[in-house]
Each structure stands twice: as C-alpha cells, then as structure tokens.
Amino acid sequence: MNKALNLKTLDSLAIGAEFVSGLPGDPVTDNYTRQVPSACYSFVNPVAFPKARLIACSEDMLATLGLDPTECGTDLFTQVFSGTRLLSDMRPHACCYGGHQFGHWAGQLGDGRAINLGEVTSADGQHWALQLKGAGPTPYSRSADGLAVLRSSIREFLCSEAMHHLGIPTTRALSLIGTGESVVRDMFYDGHPKREPGAVVCRVAPSFVRFGSFEIFAARKEHDILKQLADFTIARDFPHLGQPGKDTYQAWFREICLRTADLMVHWMRVGFVHGVMNTDNMSITGLTIDYGPYGWLESYDPDWTPNTTDFEGRRYRFGNQPMIALWNLVQLANAIYPLIGETGPLESVLEEYKKHYENGWLDMMRAKLGFATAQPGDEALALDLVGLFRLAETDMTLFFRHLGEVVEAETPEQAMAHLAPAFYGEGPGNDARLAFEQWLGRYQARLQQEHSPDDARLAAMNRVNPLYVLRNYLAQLAIDKSEQGDHSGVHELMEVLKNPYTEQAGKAHLAGKRPDWARTRPGCSMLSCSS
Ligand code: AMP
Ligand code: MG
C-alpha cells in the first residue's frame, strides 16, 4: 500500500465475489462445452500463457481502481491479467446468457471466451467487475476456442477507452496483453485460415449483465432464477429504485429503456456503428458492450455497416440502431414479463423510449449545431442537413468540427469555405454546393436567434463534436504495426483519444479524412465477426 496517495499494489487489492455468492451457480466444475441449466454462471479457470507480455495499459482505469501506476509494469500484473495466475480471492467464472442474434432466438450463448475474475470497489464506492476476454474456453464456448486475436483485442481495448473519454457509457479496458501464442482464424470465413497473434483484454465494468442474461431464464421458464438475477441487479446497479416488487421492476425497465435511448443518442452523435446489436450484446446498465466489427462513420451514410456478416440485410446499419435498440428492449420486456404479469406498464415504457430518443436526438443535434436555445424550426434544419449529406460524400466528424468555424455575419459562400476539408473527392458538385449554401444561409439566420458570440459557440460545439475518433483505418494501421511487434501506434492512439475534443499539436495525421486506399481495405471499411 502506498499510504501517501492511498494507492494499492495488485496483491493488496480486495477482490469481492458478490456475483457468485449472490446467485445460483453451475454444480458441474469440469470445463467442457454443454448446456448449463438453472445457473447464472459456471466456475472455470483461465488457461496459462507463460509467454504473455503487456502491450498496453489504461492509466485512467488503473487510477480508477486505486492501483499504483507502476503496478502495470510488474510481472504479477501481466500474469494476473493474462489469466496465467490468480489472486487468492479470485473465483473465476463464466456467465450463462442467451440472446437473439440477427433477429432470431439463438438459445444459450454465454461467456464463450470471457472469464470473470471478481469485483473491486473503487474509492468512490463504485464496484467494478474484472473480466478477461480471450483467456481460454468455457462451458459456453460452443464450437469455438475461447481465444481472441490481437487485431480484435486492440480494437476493443482502444475503442472502449476512447468511448469513455468521449463521455459515452461503455465497458472499460484495463489492459491489453499479448499471449505469445498464435490463434487460427479465417478472417472472412472464406476458406483462408491464418495463424494470428493471440491477446487477452481485461475488461472492466460495474456489470456485464446483458438483456440475454434475462432472456435465457425466461426461455427456460426458470422464473425463480429470473427473479433472483433481477433482484440482484437492482440491488447492486439500481439501488435507488428500492426493494423488489412490481413497481420497482417497472421503474427498473423504464430506467433501462431511458439509458438505452441515451446511449443511442450518443452513438448517433459521434457516428459509431456497433455492428452486432444482438440482445446478448446489450448491457442492462446501458453501456456500450462487446466491441466486435464496429466502425465509425467516415462519409455520412445512414445505411453503412462495417460488418460483412450483416451486408445482406444491413440490420445493424448506422441509421437503424435506435430502432434495433427498441426491438431488443421488446425482447427484454418479454423476458421480464413474468416478474410483472401485465403488458400495459411495459408497453407504456416502450412508448416512452421512442419519445425520449426523439427528444434526445433533437437536443443532441442542437448541441452539435451550436444552439443553446430551442426554436421551432430546429428539427427541420437538422433533418435537412442530414438529407444534404446524401448529395456529396461528407466526413461526418470533420463536417461538424468545421461547422463551428462558421461566422454568423459572413456570406453563405464564405461559410461553405470552412467546410471544404470535410468533403471527399472533388467536393460537392454545383447543385450540391448550392444546396449546402442555401442551408448555411438558414443556419446563419438561426444563429442570429442565439445572441451568442461566434467564439463562444465554437467552444461549445467543440465540446460535443469530437476532432479525434478511432477511425477504422487508424485502428488498422496501429494493428498492422503491432502485429510486427511495434506497439507505438496503439500507444499514440490511446494518448490522443484521451482528449478527443481538444486539438493536439502534431496530431493532424490522426484527425484527417480516410485516405483513398482505406476505402476498400479489409479492417478499414469491412470487418467480420471473426475475432
Ligand atoms: P459476439 O456476437 O461476438 O458477442 O459472440 C456471440 C457468442 O459467441 C458469445 O457467446 C461469445 O462468447 C461467443 N464467442 C465468440 N467468439 C468466441 C470464441 N473465439 N470462442 C468461444 N466463444 C466465442
Ligand atoms: Mg457478445
């Protein structure tokens, strides 16, 4: 213990086991693939990776957990967070859950390659579950190996921390560790399996419980366990809702709906496409969870998805996310219906989700446009802008960032000049240019109703319109280097993405438009579920 700052060493960290002590577990402790009835989790040990090496560590997460910053340099840290060595109070386990995948009930899924180590309470009283992703098979691995490759682990590590620094609810990442062993993957499922470096990410979140965690018990008609898990979740993560009971369950569902709506507004604000919004990838506490084939909009296209596995139906495309979240909430409502026994209250909350999302979207767009007040024409102005993006290939991030530079008193032609860096190719053609200028004229007229100086508006807009996002090609460039043993690209991105709203000297190469070569390169615009 470092007494001065009250920072802890890893071996003095108190590890709790409330999830396993508070909920029914699987009596079978052998680790083989199987259906696990009547249990929230199975005990399972991670595999050992004697050649494991630390690649990156989130200092921010380390500090949140109250760990001394030098701890991540120790052998013990690498051993513990690769799953190679357990601390004495750790009771490693994998959770049972089900889910709807691409619109169809998939039955039992569960932590197929996630192993929970236990919980830590930070100085502010918040509990944090620690979970290793890629530390070996569990009873829920089905036909897969329980491992993770470096490329997907880098993507999860960087993006979860980047989302946190963008102010978006998310699971966190403490560490990224190379296992020193290889994993075989057929990246596009097209008969080209390859050996790739393996890695383990330690994820951290108040809870990893998902919509699918409830769905599995409803599907199995194990209503007693359904209730136990709901009561446990409310007591631990929604304590302000009070004692279990019909009214509390309804208030709980309402809060899940509102948090999910808020999360969708955030994703739409920054141009994040999750890629696999199956109900097993929806957090009960409204966090972004399970970073797989996600992507960031570069040219604004509501129909875009990075996930090649979803190219046909584009179910999880950017513009569909709020609607899919609602569909997923309906599945959750069905699952917890036995706790309430009435559909009316659940239906009215689902209606509220729609309103809450729409209002949240409009407020978010007002903030992106730099409006501190609400005026009647705002919705039309925002929708018309989104429509304009169809006329010219427009980088979403750069457009909003440069929109802040528009001066209220200049001509629309002058205003348009600020936006030049946001357009791909030759920029807008004549008709498109005129349409943008016309819109800018309306926008400037609207700004007059704000009575706010240009520089104050710019500062406010810069607080909601990020300059740096984890562009798909930037992640891929860092991955390419890391696969060759040079992790500097990961470290650079991690540092810059800590302050996504602040322009940083010498980092213009991380704030530019997607280069042309990245348009079609796998990993940059196309990703699969293979990870
Ligand atoms: P996802 O859609 O990636 O969240 O995964 C769906 C399900 O597949 C979850 O139950 C995962 O735990 C499981 N899964 C994905 N990849 C693997 C893997 N390599 N080994 C074992 N299970 C996996
Ligand atoms: Mg998942």
PDB file of N, CA and C in Angstrom, residues 62-115:
ATOM      1  N   LEU A  62      -6.538   2.192 -14.328  1.00  0.00           N
ATOM      2  CA  LEU A  62      -5.676   1.789 -13.212  1.00  0.00           C
ATOM      3  C   LEU A  62      -5.940   2.717 -12.021  1.00  0.00           C
ATOM      4  N   ALA A  63      -5.986   4.022 -12.317  1.00  0.00           N
ATOM      5  CA  ALA A  63      -6.216   5.011 -11.254  1.00  0.00           C
ATOM      6  C   ALA A  63      -7.607   4.839 -10.664  1.00  0.00           C
ATOM      7  N   THR A  64      -8.588   4.587 -11.533  1.00  0.00           N
ATOM      8  CA  THR A  64      -9.964   4.415 -11.047  1.00  0.00           C
ATOM      9  C   THR A  64     -10.043   3.249 -10.065  1.00  0.00           C
ATOM     10  N   LEU A  65      -9.290   2.203 -10.349  1.00  0.00           N
ATOM     11  CA  LEU A  65      -9.317   1.035  -9.459  1.00  0.00           C
ATOM     12  C   LEU A  65      -8.469   1.257  -8.207  1.00  0.00           C
ATOM     13  N   GLY A  66      -7.771   2.409  -8.172  1.00  0.00           N
ATOM     14  CA  GLY A  66      -6.955   2.720  -6.995  1.00  0.00           C
ATOM     15  C   GLY A  66      -5.619   2.011  -7.008  1.00  0.00           C
ATOM     16  N   LEU A  67      -5.187   1.556  -8.190  1.00  0.00           N
ATOM     17  CA  LEU A  67      -3.907   0.847  -8.268  1.00  0.00           C
ATOM     18  C   LEU A  67      -2.767   1.832  -8.525  1.00  0.00           C
ATOM     19  N   ASP A  68      -1.642   1.549  -7.930  1.00  0.00           N
ATOM     20  CA  ASP A  68      -0.445   2.359  -8.155  1.00  0.00           C
ATOM     21  C   ASP A  68      -0.073   2.274  -9.646  1.00  0.00           C
ATOM     22  N   PRO A  69       0.258   3.428 -10.272  1.00  0.00           N
ATOM     23  CA  PRO A  69       0.537   3.404 -11.721  1.00  0.00           C
ATOM     24  C   PRO A  69       1.702   2.492 -12.113  1.00  0.00           C
ATOM     25  N   THR A  70       2.612   2.229 -11.188  1.00  0.00           N
ATOM     26  CA  THR A  70       3.746   1.372 -11.549  1.00  0.00           C
ATOM     27  C   THR A  70       3.360  -0.107 -11.563  1.00  0.00           C
ATOM     28  N   GLU A  71       2.179  -0.424 -11.027  1.00  0.00           N
ATOM     29  CA  GLU A  71       1.782  -1.831 -10.932  1.00  0.00           C
ATOM     30  C   GLU A  71       1.707  -2.521 -12.296  1.00  0.00           C
ATOM     31  N   CYS A  72       1.328  -1.737 -13.320  1.00  0.00           N
ATOM     32  CA  CYS A  72       1.143  -2.403 -14.618  1.00  0.00           C
ATOM     33  C   CYS A  72       2.472  -2.865 -15.217  1.00  0.00           C
ATOM     34  N   GLY A  73       3.585  -2.388 -14.652  1.00  0.00           N
ATOM     35  CA  GLY A  73       4.894  -2.833 -15.147  1.00  0.00           C
ATOM     36  C   GLY A  73       5.384  -4.111 -14.488  1.00  0.00           C
ATOM     37  N   THR A  74       4.627  -4.631 -13.559  1.00  0.00           N
ATOM     38  CA  THR A  74       5.112  -5.812 -12.824  1.00  0.00           C
ATOM     39  C   THR A  74       4.769  -7.111 -13.542  1.00  0.00           C
ATOM     40  N   ASP A  75       5.567  -8.137 -13.251  1.00  0.00           N
ATOM     41  CA  ASP A  75       5.264  -9.462 -13.815  1.00  0.00           C
ATOM     42  C   ASP A  75       3.911  -9.958 -13.309  1.00  0.00           C
ATOM     43  N   LEU A  76       3.638  -9.644 -12.038  1.00  0.00           N
ATOM     44  CA  LEU A  76       2.378 -10.124 -11.465  1.00  0.00           C
ATOM     45  C   LEU A  76       1.188  -9.585 -12.262  1.00  0.00           C
ATOM     46  N   PHE A  77       1.269  -8.304 -12.644  1.00  0.00           N
ATOM     47  CA  PHE A  77       0.179  -7.688 -13.408  1.00  0.00           C
ATOM     48  C   PHE A  77      -0.064  -8.470 -14.708  1.00  0.00           C
ATOM     49  N   THR A  78       1.023  -8.709 -15.441  1.00  0.00           N
ATOM     50  CA  THR A  78       0.877  -9.433 -16.711  1.00  0.00           C
ATOM     51  C   THR A  78       0.346 -10.846 -16.474  1.00  0.00           C
ATOM     52  N   GLN A  79       0.823 -11.465 -15.419  1.00  0.00           N
ATOM     53  CA  GLN A  79       0.360 -12.830 -15.148  1.00  0.00           C
ATOM     54  C   GLN A  79      -1.130 -12.851 -14.782  1.00  0.00           C
ATOM     55  N   VAL A  80      -1.525 -11.909 -13.923  1.00  0.00           N
ATOM     56  CA  VAL A  80      -2.929 -11.903 -13.472  1.00  0.00           C
ATOM     57  C   VAL A  80      -3.865 -11.542 -14.624  1.00  0.00           C
ATOM     58  N   PHE A  81      -3.488 -10.517 -15.399  1.00  0.00           N
ATOM     59  CA  PHE A  81      -4.438 -10.052 -16.413  1.00  0.00           C
ATOM     60  C   PHE A  81      -4.283 -10.752 -17.760  1.00  0.00           C
ATOM     61  N   SER A  82      -3.438 -11.774 -17.796  1.00  0.00           N
ATOM     62  CA  SER A  82      -3.470 -12.701 -18.928  1.00  0.00           C
ATOM     63  C   SER A  82      -4.176 -13.989 -18.500  1.00  0.00           C
ATOM     64  N   GLY A  83      -4.524 -14.069 -17.215  1.00  0.00           N
ATOM     65  CA  GLY A  83      -5.194 -15.264 -16.704  1.00  0.00           C
ATOM     66  C   GLY A  83      -4.228 -16.349 -16.263  1.00  0.00           C
ATOM     67  N   THR A  84      -2.943 -16.038 -16.301  1.00  0.00           N
ATOM     68  CA  THR A  84      -1.919 -17.044 -16.016  1.00  0.00           C
ATOM     69  C   THR A  84      -1.811 -17.336 -14.520  1.00  0.00           C
ATOM     70  N   ARG A  85      -2.108 -16.332 -13.716  1.00  0.00           N
ATOM     71  CA  ARG A  85      -2.027 -16.509 -12.260  1.00  0.00           C
ATOM     72  C   ARG A  85      -3.241 -15.845 -11.618  1.00  0.00           C
ATOM     73  N   LEU A  86      -3.785 -16.489 -10.589  1.00  0.00           N
ATOM     74  CA  LEU A  86      -4.961 -15.917  -9.929  1.00  0.00           C
ATOM     75  C   LEU A  86      -4.563 -15.317  -8.585  1.00  0.00           C
ATOM     76  N   LEU A  87      -5.198 -14.222  -8.213  1.00  0.00           N
ATOM     77  CA  LEU A  87      -5.019 -13.695  -6.863  1.00  0.00           C
ATOM     78  C   LEU A  87      -5.908 -14.514  -5.933  1.00  0.00           C
ATOM     79  N   SER A  88      -5.539 -14.521  -4.643  1.00  0.00           N
ATOM     80  CA  SER A  88      -6.151 -15.512  -3.749  1.00  0.00           C
ATOM     81  C   SER A  88      -7.680 -15.435  -3.671  1.00  0.00           C
ATOM     82  N   ASP A  89      -8.265 -14.224  -3.738  1.00  0.00           N
ATOM     83  CA  ASP A  89      -9.725 -14.157  -3.575  1.00  0.00           C
ATOM     84  C   ASP A  89     -10.496 -14.275  -4.885  1.00  0.00           C
ATOM     85  N   MET A  90      -9.786 -14.499  -5.976  1.00  0.00           N
ATOM     86  CA  MET A  90     -10.482 -14.582  -7.272  1.00  0.00           C
ATOM     87  C   MET A  90     -11.213 -15.907  -7.403  1.00  0.00           C
ATOM     88  N   ARG A  91     -12.457 -15.827  -7.867  1.00  0.00           N
ATOM     89  CA  ARG A  91     -13.251 -17.047  -8.097  1.00  0.00           C
ATOM     90  C   ARG A  91     -13.720 -17.003  -9.547  1.00  0.00           C
ATOM     91  N   PRO A  92     -12.824 -17.359 -10.470  1.00  0.00           N
ATOM     92  CA  PRO A  92     -13.107 -17.149 -11.892  1.00  0.00           C
ATOM     93  C   PRO A  92     -14.330 -17.933 -12.375  1.00  0.00           C
ATOM     94  N   HIS A  93     -15.125 -17.251 -13.169  1.00  0.00           N
ATOM     95  CA  HIS A  93     -16.360 -17.866 -13.640  1.00  0.00           C
ATOM     96  C   HIS A  93     -16.793 -17.270 -14.977  1.00  0.00           C
ATOM     97  N   ALA A  94     -17.546 -18.055 -15.724  1.00  0.00           N
ATOM     98  CA  ALA A  94     -18.136 -17.593 -16.987  1.00  0.00           C
ATOM     99  C   ALA A  94     -19.642 -17.540 -16.793  1.00  0.00           C
ATOM    100  N   CYS A  95     -20.290 -16.517 -17.358  1.00  0.00           N
ATOM    101  CA  CYS A  95     -21.732 -16.333 -17.137  1.00  0.00           C
ATOM    102  C   CYS A  95     -22.560 -17.001 -18.229  1.00  0.00           C
ATOM    103  N   CYS A  96     -23.739 -17.428 -17.795  1.00  0.00           N
ATOM    104  CA  CYS A  96     -24.688 -18.033 -18.729  1.00  0.00           C
ATOM    105  C   CYS A  96     -25.650 -16.953 -19.219  1.00  0.00           C
ATOM    106  N   TYR A  97     -25.816 -16.843 -20.497  1.00  0.00           N
ATOM    107  CA  TYR A  97     -26.860 -15.970 -21.052  1.00  0.00           C
ATOM    108  C   TYR A  97     -27.272 -16.492 -22.414  1.00  0.00           C
ATOM    109  N   GLY A  98     -28.382 -15.976 -22.886  1.00  0.00           N
ATOM    110  CA  GLY A  98     -28.844 -16.346 -24.224  1.00  0.00           C
ATOM    111  C   GLY A  98     -28.871 -15.104 -25.087  1.00  0.00           C
ATOM    112  N   GLY A  99     -29.633 -15.174 -26.161  1.00  0.00           N
ATOM    113  CA  GLY A  99     -29.751 -13.958 -26.956  1.00  0.00           C
ATOM    114  C   GLY A  99     -30.451 -14.169 -28.274  1.00  0.00           C
ATOM    115  N   HIS A 100     -30.969 -13.058 -28.782  1.00  0.00           N
ATOM    116  CA  HIS A 100     -31.477 -13.019 -30.152  1.00  0.00           C
ATOM    117  C   HIS A 100     -30.341 -12.528 -31.040  1.00  0.00           C
ATOM    118  N   GLN A 101     -29.947 -13.362 -31.986  1.00  0.00           N
ATOM    119  CA  GLN A 101     -28.894 -12.955 -32.921  1.00  0.00           C
ATOM    120  C   GLN A 101     -29.532 -12.685 -34.271  1.00  0.00           C
ATOM    121  N   PHE A 102     -29.280 -11.503 -34.813  1.00  0.00           N
ATOM    122  CA  PHE A 102     -29.817 -11.097 -36.121  1.00  0.00           C
ATOM    123  C   PHE A 102     -31.328 -11.391 -36.211  1.00  0.00           C
ATOM    124  N   GLY A 103     -32.014 -11.134 -35.105  1.00  0.00           N
ATOM    125  CA  GLY A 103     -33.467 -11.229 -35.122  1.00  0.00           C
ATOM    126  C   GLY A 103     -34.038 -12.601 -34.773  1.00  0.00           C
ATOM    127  N   HIS A 104     -33.165 -13.569 -34.479  1.00  0.00           N
ATOM    128  CA  HIS A 104     -33.666 -14.925 -34.172  1.00  0.00           C
ATOM    129  C   HIS A 104     -33.145 -15.405 -32.824  1.00  0.00           C
ATOM    130  N   TRP A 105     -34.028 -16.086 -32.092  1.00  0.00           N
ATOM    131  CA  TRP A 105     -33.618 -16.629 -30.793  1.00  0.00           C
ATOM    132  C   TRP A 105     -32.534 -17.685 -31.007  1.00  0.00           C
ATOM    133  N   ALA A 106     -31.416 -17.522 -30.313  1.00  0.00           N
ATOM    134  CA  ALA A 106     -30.262 -18.409 -30.535  1.00  0.00           C
ATOM    135  C   ALA A 106     -30.029 -19.367 -29.379  1.00  0.00           C
ATOM    136  N   GLY A 107     -30.868 -19.309 -28.350  1.00  0.00           N
ATOM    137  CA  GLY A 107     -30.676 -20.213 -27.212  1.00  0.00           C
ATOM    138  C   GLY A 107     -29.510 -19.783 -26.344  1.00  0.00           C
ATOM    139  N   GLN A 108     -28.891 -20.778 -25.701  1.00  0.00           N
ATOM    140  CA  GLN A 108     -27.783 -20.457 -24.788  1.00  0.00           C
ATOM    141  C   GLN A 108     -26.554 -19.979 -25.558  1.00  0.00           C
ATOM    142  N   LEU A 109     -26.019 -18.840 -25.133  1.00  0.00           N
ATOM    143  CA  LEU A 109     -24.751 -18.350 -25.684  1.00  0.00           C
ATOM    144  C   LEU A 109     -23.737 -18.349 -24.528  1.00  0.00           C
ATOM    145  N   GLY A 110     -23.748 -17.307 -23.732  1.00  0.00           N
ATOM    146  CA  GLY A 110     -22.879 -17.272 -22.548  1.00  0.00           C
ATOM    147  C   GLY A 110     -21.485 -16.767 -22.849  1.00  0.00           C
ATOM    148  N   ASP A 111     -20.713 -16.615 -21.771  1.00  0.00           N
ATOM    149  CA  ASP A 111     -19.322 -16.156 -21.898  1.00  0.00           C
ATOM    150  C   ASP A 111     -18.481 -17.275 -22.509  1.00  0.00           C
ATOM    151  N   GLY A 112     -18.393 -17.268 -23.823  1.00  0.00           N
ATOM    152  CA  GLY A 112     -17.642 -18.321 -24.507  1.00  0.00           C
ATOM    153  C   GLY A 112     -16.149 -18.073 -24.476  1.00  0.00           C
ATOM    154  N   ARG A 113     -15.782 -16.808 -24.313  1.00  0.00           N
ATOM    155  CA  ARG A 113     -14.351 -16.514 -24.179  1.00  0.00           C
ATOM    156  C   ARG A 113     -14.116 -15.350 -23.231  1.00  0.00           C
ATOM    157  N   ALA A 114     -15.009 -15.265 -22.258  1.00  0.00           N
ATOM    158  CA  ALA A 114     -14.816 -14.256 -21.222  1.00  0.00           C
ATOM    159  C   ALA A 114     -14.818 -14.974 -19.886  1.00  0.00           C
ATOM    160  N   ILE A 115     -13.874 -14.609 -19.045  1.00  0.00           N
ATOM    161  CA  ILE A 115     -13.802 -15.204 -17.708  1.00  0.00           C
ATOM    162  C   ILE A 115     -13.725 -14.065 -16.699  1.00  0.00           C
TER     163      ILE A 115
END
